[in-house]
PDB file of N, CA and C and ligand atoms in Angstrom:
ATOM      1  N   UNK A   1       0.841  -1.192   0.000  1.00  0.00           N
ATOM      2  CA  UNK A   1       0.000   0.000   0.000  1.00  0.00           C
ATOM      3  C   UNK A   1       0.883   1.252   0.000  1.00  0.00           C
ATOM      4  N   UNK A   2       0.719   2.443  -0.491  1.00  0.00           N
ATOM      5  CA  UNK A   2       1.095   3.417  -0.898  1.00  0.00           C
ATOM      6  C   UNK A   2       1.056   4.491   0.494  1.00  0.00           C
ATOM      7  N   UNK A   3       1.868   5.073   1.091  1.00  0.00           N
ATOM      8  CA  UNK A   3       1.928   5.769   1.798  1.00  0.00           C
ATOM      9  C   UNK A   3       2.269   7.288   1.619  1.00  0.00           C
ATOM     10  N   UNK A   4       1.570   8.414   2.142  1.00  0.00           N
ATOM     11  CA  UNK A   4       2.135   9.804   1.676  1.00  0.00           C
ATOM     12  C   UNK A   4       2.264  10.643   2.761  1.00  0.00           C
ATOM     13  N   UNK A   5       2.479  12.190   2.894  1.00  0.00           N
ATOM     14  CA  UNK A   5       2.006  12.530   3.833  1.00  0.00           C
ATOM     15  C   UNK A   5       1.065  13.862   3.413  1.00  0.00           C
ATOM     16  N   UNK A   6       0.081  14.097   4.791  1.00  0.00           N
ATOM     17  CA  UNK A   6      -0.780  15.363   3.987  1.00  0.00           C
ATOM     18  C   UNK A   6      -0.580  16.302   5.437  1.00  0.00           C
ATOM     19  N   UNK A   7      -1.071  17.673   4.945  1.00  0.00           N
ATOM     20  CA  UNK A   7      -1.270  18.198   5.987  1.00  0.00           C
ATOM     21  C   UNK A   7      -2.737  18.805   6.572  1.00  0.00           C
ATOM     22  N   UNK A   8      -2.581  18.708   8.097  1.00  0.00           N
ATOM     23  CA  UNK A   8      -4.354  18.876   8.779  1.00  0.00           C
ATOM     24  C   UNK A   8      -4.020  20.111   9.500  1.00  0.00           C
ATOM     25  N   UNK A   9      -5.322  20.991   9.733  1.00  0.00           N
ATOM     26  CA  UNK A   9      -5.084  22.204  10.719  1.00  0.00           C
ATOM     27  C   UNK A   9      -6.101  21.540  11.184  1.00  0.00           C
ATOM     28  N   UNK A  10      -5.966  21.696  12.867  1.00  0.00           N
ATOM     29  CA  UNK A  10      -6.543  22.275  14.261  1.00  0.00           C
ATOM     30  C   UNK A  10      -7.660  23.329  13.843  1.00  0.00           C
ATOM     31  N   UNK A  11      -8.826  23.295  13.559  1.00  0.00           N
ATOM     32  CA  UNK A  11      -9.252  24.534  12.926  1.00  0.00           C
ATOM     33  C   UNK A  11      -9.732  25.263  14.655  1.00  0.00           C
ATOM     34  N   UNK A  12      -9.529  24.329  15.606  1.00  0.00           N
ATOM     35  CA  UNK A  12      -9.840  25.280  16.429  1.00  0.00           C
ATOM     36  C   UNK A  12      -8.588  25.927  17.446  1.00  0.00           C
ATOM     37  N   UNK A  13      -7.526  25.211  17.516  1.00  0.00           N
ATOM     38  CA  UNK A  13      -6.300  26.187  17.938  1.00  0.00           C
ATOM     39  C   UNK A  13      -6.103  27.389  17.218  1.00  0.00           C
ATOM     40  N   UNK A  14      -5.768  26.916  15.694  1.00  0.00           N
ATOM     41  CA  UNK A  14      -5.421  27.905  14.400  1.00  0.00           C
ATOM     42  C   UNK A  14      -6.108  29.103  15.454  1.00  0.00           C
ATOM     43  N   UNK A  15      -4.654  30.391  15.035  1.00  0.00           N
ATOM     44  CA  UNK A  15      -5.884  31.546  15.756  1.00  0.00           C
ATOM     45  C   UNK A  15      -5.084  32.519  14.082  1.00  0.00           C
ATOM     46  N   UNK A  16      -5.185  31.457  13.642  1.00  0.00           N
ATOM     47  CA  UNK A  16      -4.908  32.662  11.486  1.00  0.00           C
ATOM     48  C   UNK A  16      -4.254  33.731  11.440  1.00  0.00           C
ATOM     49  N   UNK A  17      -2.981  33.598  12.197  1.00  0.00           N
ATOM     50  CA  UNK A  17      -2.155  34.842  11.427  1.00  0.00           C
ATOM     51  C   UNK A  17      -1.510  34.470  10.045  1.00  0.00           C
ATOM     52  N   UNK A  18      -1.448  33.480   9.599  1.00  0.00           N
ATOM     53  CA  UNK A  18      -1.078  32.864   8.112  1.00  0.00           C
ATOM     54  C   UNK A  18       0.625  32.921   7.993  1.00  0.00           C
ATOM     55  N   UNK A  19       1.283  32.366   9.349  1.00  0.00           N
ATOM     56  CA  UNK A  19       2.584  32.407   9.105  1.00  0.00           C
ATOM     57  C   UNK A  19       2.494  30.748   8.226  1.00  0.00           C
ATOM     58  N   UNK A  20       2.157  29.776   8.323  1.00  0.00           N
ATOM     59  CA  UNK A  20       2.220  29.021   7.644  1.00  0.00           C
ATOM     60  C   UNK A  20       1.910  29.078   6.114  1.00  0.00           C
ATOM     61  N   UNK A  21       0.841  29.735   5.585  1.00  0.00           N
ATOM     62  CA  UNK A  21       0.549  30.193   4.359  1.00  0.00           C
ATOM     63  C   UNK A  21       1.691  30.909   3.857  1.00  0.00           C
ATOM     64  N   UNK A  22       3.049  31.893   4.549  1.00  0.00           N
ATOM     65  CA  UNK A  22       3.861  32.392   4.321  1.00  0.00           C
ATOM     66  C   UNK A  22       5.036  31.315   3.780  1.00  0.00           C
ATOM     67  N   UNK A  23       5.101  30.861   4.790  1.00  0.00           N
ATOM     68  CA  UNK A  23       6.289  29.414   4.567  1.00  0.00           C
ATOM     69  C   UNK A  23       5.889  28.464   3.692  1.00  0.00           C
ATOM     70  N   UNK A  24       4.839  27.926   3.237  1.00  0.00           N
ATOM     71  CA  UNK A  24       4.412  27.280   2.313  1.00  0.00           C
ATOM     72  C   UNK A  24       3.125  28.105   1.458  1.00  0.00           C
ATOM     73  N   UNK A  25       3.222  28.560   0.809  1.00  0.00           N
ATOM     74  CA  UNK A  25       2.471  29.103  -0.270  1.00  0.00           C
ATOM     75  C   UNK A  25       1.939  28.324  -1.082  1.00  0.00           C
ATOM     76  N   UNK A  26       3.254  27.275  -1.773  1.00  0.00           N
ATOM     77  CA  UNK A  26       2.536  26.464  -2.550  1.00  0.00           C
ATOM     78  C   UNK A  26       1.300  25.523  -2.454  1.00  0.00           C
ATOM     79  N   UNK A  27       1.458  25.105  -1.271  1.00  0.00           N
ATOM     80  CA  UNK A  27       0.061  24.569  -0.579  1.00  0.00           C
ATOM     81  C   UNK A  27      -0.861  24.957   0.430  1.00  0.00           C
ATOM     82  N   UNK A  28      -0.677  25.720   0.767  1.00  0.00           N
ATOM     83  CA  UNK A  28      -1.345  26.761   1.455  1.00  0.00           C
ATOM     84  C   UNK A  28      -1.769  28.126   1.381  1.00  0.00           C
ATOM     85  N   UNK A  29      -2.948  28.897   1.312  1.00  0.00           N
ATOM     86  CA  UNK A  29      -3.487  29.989   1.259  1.00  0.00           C
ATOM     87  C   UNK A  29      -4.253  30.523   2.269  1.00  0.00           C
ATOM     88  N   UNK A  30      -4.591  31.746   2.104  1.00  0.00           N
ATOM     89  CA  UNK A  30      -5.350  32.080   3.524  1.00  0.00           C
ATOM     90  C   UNK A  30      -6.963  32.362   2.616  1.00  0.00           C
ATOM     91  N   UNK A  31      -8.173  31.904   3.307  1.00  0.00           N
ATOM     92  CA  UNK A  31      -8.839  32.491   3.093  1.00  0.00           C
ATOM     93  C   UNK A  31      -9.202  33.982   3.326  1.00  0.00           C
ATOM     94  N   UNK A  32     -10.611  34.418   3.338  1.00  0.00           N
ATOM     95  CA  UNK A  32     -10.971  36.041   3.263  1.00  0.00           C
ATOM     96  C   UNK A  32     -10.748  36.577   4.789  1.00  0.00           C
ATOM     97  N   UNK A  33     -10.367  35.511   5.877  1.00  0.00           N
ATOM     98  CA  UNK A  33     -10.928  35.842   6.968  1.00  0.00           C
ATOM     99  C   UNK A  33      -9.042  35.545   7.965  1.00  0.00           C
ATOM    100  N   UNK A  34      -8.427  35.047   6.795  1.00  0.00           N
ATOM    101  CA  UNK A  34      -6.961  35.165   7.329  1.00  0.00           C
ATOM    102  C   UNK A  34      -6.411  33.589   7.769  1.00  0.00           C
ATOM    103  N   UNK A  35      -7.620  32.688   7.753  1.00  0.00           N
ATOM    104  CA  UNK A  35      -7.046  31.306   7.778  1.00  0.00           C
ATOM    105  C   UNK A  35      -7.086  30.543   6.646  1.00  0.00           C
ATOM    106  N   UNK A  36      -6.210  29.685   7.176  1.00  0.00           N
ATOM    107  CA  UNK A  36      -5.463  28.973   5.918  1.00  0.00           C
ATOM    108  C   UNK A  36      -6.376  28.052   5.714  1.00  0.00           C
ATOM    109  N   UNK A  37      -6.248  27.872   4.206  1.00  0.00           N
ATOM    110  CA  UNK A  37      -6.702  26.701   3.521  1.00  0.00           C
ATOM    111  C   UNK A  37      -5.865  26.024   2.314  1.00  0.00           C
ATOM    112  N   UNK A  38      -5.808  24.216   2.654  1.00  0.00           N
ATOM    113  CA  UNK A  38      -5.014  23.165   1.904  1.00  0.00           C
ATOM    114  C   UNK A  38      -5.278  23.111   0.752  1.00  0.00           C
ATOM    115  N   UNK A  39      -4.273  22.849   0.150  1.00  0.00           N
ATOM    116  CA  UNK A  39      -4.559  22.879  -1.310  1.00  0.00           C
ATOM    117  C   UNK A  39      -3.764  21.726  -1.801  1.00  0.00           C
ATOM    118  N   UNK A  40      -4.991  20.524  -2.018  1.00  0.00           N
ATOM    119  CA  UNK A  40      -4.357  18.697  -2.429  1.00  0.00           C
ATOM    120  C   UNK A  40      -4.515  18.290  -1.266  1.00  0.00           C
ATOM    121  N   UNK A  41      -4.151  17.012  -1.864  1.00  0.00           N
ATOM    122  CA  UNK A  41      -4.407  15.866  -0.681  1.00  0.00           C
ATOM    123  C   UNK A  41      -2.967  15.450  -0.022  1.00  0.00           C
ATOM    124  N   UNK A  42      -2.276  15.273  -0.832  1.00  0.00           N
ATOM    125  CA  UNK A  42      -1.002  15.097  -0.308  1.00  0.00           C
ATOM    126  C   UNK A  42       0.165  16.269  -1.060  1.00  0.00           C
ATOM    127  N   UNK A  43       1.299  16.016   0.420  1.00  0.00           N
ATOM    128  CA  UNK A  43       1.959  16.597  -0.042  1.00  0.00           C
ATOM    129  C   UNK A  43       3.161  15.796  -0.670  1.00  0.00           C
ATOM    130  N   UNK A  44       3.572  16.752  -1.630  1.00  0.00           N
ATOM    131  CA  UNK A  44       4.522  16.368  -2.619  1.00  0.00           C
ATOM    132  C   UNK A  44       5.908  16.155  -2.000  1.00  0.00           C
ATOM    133  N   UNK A  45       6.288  15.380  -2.761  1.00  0.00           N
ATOM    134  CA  UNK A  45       8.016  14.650  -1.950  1.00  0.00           C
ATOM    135  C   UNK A  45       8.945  16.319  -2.107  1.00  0.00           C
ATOM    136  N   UNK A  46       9.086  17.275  -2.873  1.00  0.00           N
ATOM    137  CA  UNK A  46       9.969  18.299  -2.901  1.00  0.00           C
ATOM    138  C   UNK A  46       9.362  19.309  -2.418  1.00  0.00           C
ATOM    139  N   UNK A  47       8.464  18.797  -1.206  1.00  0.00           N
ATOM    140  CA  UNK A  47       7.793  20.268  -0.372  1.00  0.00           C
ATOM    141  C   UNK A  47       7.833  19.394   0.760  1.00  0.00           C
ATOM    142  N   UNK A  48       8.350  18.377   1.175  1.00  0.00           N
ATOM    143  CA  UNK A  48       7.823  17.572   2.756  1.00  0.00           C
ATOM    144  C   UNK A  48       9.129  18.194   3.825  1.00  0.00           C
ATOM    145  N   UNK A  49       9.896  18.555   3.162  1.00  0.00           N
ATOM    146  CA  UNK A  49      10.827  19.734   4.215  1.00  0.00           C
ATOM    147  C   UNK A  49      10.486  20.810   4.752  1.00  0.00           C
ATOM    148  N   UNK A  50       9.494  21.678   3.476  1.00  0.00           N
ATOM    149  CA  UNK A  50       9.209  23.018   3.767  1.00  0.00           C
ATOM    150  C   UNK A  50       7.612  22.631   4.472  1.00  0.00           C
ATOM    151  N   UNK A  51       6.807  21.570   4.160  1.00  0.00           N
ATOM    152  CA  UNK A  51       6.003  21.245   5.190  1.00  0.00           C
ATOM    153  C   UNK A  51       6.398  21.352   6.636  1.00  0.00           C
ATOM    154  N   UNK A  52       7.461  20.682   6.874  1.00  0.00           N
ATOM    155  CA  UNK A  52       7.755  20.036   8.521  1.00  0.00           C
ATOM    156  C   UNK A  52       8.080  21.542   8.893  1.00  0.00           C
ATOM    157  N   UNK A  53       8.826  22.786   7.959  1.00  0.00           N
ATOM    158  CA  UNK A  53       9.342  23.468   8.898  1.00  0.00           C
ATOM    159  C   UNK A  53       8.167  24.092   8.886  1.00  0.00           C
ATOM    160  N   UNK A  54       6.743  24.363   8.069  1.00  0.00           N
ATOM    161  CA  UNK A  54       5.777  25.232   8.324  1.00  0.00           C
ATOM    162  C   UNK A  54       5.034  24.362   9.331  1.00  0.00           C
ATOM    163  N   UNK A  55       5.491  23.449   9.837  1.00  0.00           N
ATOM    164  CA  UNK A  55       4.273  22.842  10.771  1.00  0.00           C
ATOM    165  C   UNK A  55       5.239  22.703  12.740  1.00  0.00           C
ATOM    166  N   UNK A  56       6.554  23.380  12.433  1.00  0.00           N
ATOM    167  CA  UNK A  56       7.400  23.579  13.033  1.00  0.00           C
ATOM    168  C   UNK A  56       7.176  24.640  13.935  1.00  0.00           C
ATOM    169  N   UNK A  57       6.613  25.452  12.692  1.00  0.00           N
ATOM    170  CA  UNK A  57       7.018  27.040  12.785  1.00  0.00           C
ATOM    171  C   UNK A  57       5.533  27.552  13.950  1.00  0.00           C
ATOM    172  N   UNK A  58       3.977  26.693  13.593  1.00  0.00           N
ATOM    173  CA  UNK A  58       2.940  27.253  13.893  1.00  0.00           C
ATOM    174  C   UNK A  58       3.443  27.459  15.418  1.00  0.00           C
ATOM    175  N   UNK A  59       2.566  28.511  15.658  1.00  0.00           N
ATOM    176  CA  UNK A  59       2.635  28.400  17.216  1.00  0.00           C
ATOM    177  C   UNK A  59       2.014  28.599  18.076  1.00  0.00           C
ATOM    178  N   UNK A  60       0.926  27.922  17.983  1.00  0.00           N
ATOM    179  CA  UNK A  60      -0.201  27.137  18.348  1.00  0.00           C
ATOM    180  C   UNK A  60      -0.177  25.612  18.214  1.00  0.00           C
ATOM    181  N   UNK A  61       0.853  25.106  17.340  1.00  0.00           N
ATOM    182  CA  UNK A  61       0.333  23.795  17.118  1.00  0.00           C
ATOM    183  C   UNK A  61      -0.554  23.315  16.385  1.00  0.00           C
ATOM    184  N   UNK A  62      -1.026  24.245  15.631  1.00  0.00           N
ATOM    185  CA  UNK A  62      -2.123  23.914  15.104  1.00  0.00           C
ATOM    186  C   UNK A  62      -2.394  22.712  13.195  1.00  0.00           C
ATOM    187  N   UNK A  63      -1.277  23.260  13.247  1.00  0.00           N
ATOM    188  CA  UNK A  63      -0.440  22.467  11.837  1.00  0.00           C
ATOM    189  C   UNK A  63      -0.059  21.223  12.159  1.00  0.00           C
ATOM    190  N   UNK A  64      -0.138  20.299  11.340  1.00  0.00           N
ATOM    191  CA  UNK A  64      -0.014  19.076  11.405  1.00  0.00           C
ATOM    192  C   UNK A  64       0.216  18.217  10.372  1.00  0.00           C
ATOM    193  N   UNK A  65       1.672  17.035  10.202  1.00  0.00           N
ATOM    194  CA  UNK A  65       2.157  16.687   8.999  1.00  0.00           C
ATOM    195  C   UNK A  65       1.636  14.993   9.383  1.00  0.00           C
ATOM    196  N   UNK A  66       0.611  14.747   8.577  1.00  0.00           N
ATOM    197  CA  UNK A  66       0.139  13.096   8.822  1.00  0.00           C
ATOM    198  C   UNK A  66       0.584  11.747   7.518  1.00  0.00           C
ATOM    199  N   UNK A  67       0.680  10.952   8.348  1.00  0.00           N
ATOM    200  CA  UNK A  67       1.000  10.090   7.069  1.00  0.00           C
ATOM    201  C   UNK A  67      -0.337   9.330   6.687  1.00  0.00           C
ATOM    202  N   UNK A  68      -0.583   8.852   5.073  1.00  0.00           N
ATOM    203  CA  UNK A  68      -1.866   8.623   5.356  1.00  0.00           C
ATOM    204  C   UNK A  68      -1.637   7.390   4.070  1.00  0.00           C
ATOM    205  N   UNK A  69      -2.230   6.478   4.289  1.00  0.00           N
ATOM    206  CA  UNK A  69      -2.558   5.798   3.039  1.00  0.00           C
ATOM    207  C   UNK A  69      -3.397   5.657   1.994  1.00  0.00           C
ATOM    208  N   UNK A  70      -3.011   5.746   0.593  1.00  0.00           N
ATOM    209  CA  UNK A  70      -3.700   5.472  -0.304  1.00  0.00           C
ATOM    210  C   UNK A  70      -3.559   6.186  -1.480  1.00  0.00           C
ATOM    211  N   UNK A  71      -4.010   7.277  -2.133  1.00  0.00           N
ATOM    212  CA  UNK A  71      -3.491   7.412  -3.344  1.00  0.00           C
ATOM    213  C   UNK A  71      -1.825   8.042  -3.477  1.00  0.00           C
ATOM    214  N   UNK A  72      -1.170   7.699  -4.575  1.00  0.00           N
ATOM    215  CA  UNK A  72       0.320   8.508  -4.439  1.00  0.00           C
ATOM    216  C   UNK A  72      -0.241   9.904  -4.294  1.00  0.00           C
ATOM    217  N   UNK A  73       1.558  10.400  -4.144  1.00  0.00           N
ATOM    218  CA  UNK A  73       1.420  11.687  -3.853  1.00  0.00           C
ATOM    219  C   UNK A  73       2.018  12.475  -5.066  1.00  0.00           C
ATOM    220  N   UNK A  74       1.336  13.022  -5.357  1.00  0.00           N
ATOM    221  CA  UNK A  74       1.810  14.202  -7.059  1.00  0.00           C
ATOM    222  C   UNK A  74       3.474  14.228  -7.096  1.00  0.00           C
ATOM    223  N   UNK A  75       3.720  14.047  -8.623  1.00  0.00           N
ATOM    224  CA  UNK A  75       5.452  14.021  -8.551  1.00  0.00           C
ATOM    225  C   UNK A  75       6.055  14.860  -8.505  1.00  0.00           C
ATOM    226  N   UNK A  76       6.882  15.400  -8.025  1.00  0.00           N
ATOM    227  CA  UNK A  76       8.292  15.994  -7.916  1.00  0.00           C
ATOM    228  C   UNK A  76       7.708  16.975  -8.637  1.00  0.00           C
ATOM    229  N   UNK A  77       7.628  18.389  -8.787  1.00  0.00           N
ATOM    230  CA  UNK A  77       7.540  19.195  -9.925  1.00  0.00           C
ATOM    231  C   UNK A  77       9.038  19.329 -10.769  1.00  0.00           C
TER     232      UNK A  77
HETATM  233  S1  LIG B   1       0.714  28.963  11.414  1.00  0.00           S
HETATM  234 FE1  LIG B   1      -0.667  27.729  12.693  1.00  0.00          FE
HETATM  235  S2  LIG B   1      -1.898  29.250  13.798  1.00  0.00           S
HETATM  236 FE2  LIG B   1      -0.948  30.324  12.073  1.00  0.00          FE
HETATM  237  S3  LIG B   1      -2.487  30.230  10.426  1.00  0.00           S
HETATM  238 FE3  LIG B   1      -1.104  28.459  10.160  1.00  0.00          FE
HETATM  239  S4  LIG B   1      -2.101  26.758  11.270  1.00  0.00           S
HETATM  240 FE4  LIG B   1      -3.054  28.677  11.966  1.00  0.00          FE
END
């Protein structure tokens, strides 16, 4: 079975200053209201560094890097 990893927010720690949306852009955006929203299901093997450090960085905790099974994860750009 195929293993990847994705990332989950806490939607109730998250208190949305969008430092994570900063550090990862590519998969992350803020909505109208300043919290972030995922973009894909998994994350890609040449972003799982800049994942860990945006899920490093929250500080709240609210970020979260899961491993999950089942479809691959998009290739390498
Ligand atoms: S860094 Fe953490 S607290 Fe800040 S917007 Fe992202 S998930 Fe929410």
């Amino acid at each position: 079975m195929n293993r990847h990893h994705r990332l989950a927010i806490d939607r109730i720690a998250c208190d949305g200053r969008g430092l994570c949306a900063e550090l990862l852009p590519e998969l992350i955006d803020l909505d109208e209201w300043g919290y972030p929203v995922i973009h894909g299901q998994a994350v890609p093997a040449d972003l799982l560094g800049h994942a860990r450090r945006a899920v490093a960085a929250c500080p709240v905790l609210a970020l979260r890097l899961e491993r999950a099974a089942g479809d691959r994860p998009p290739p390498a750009a």
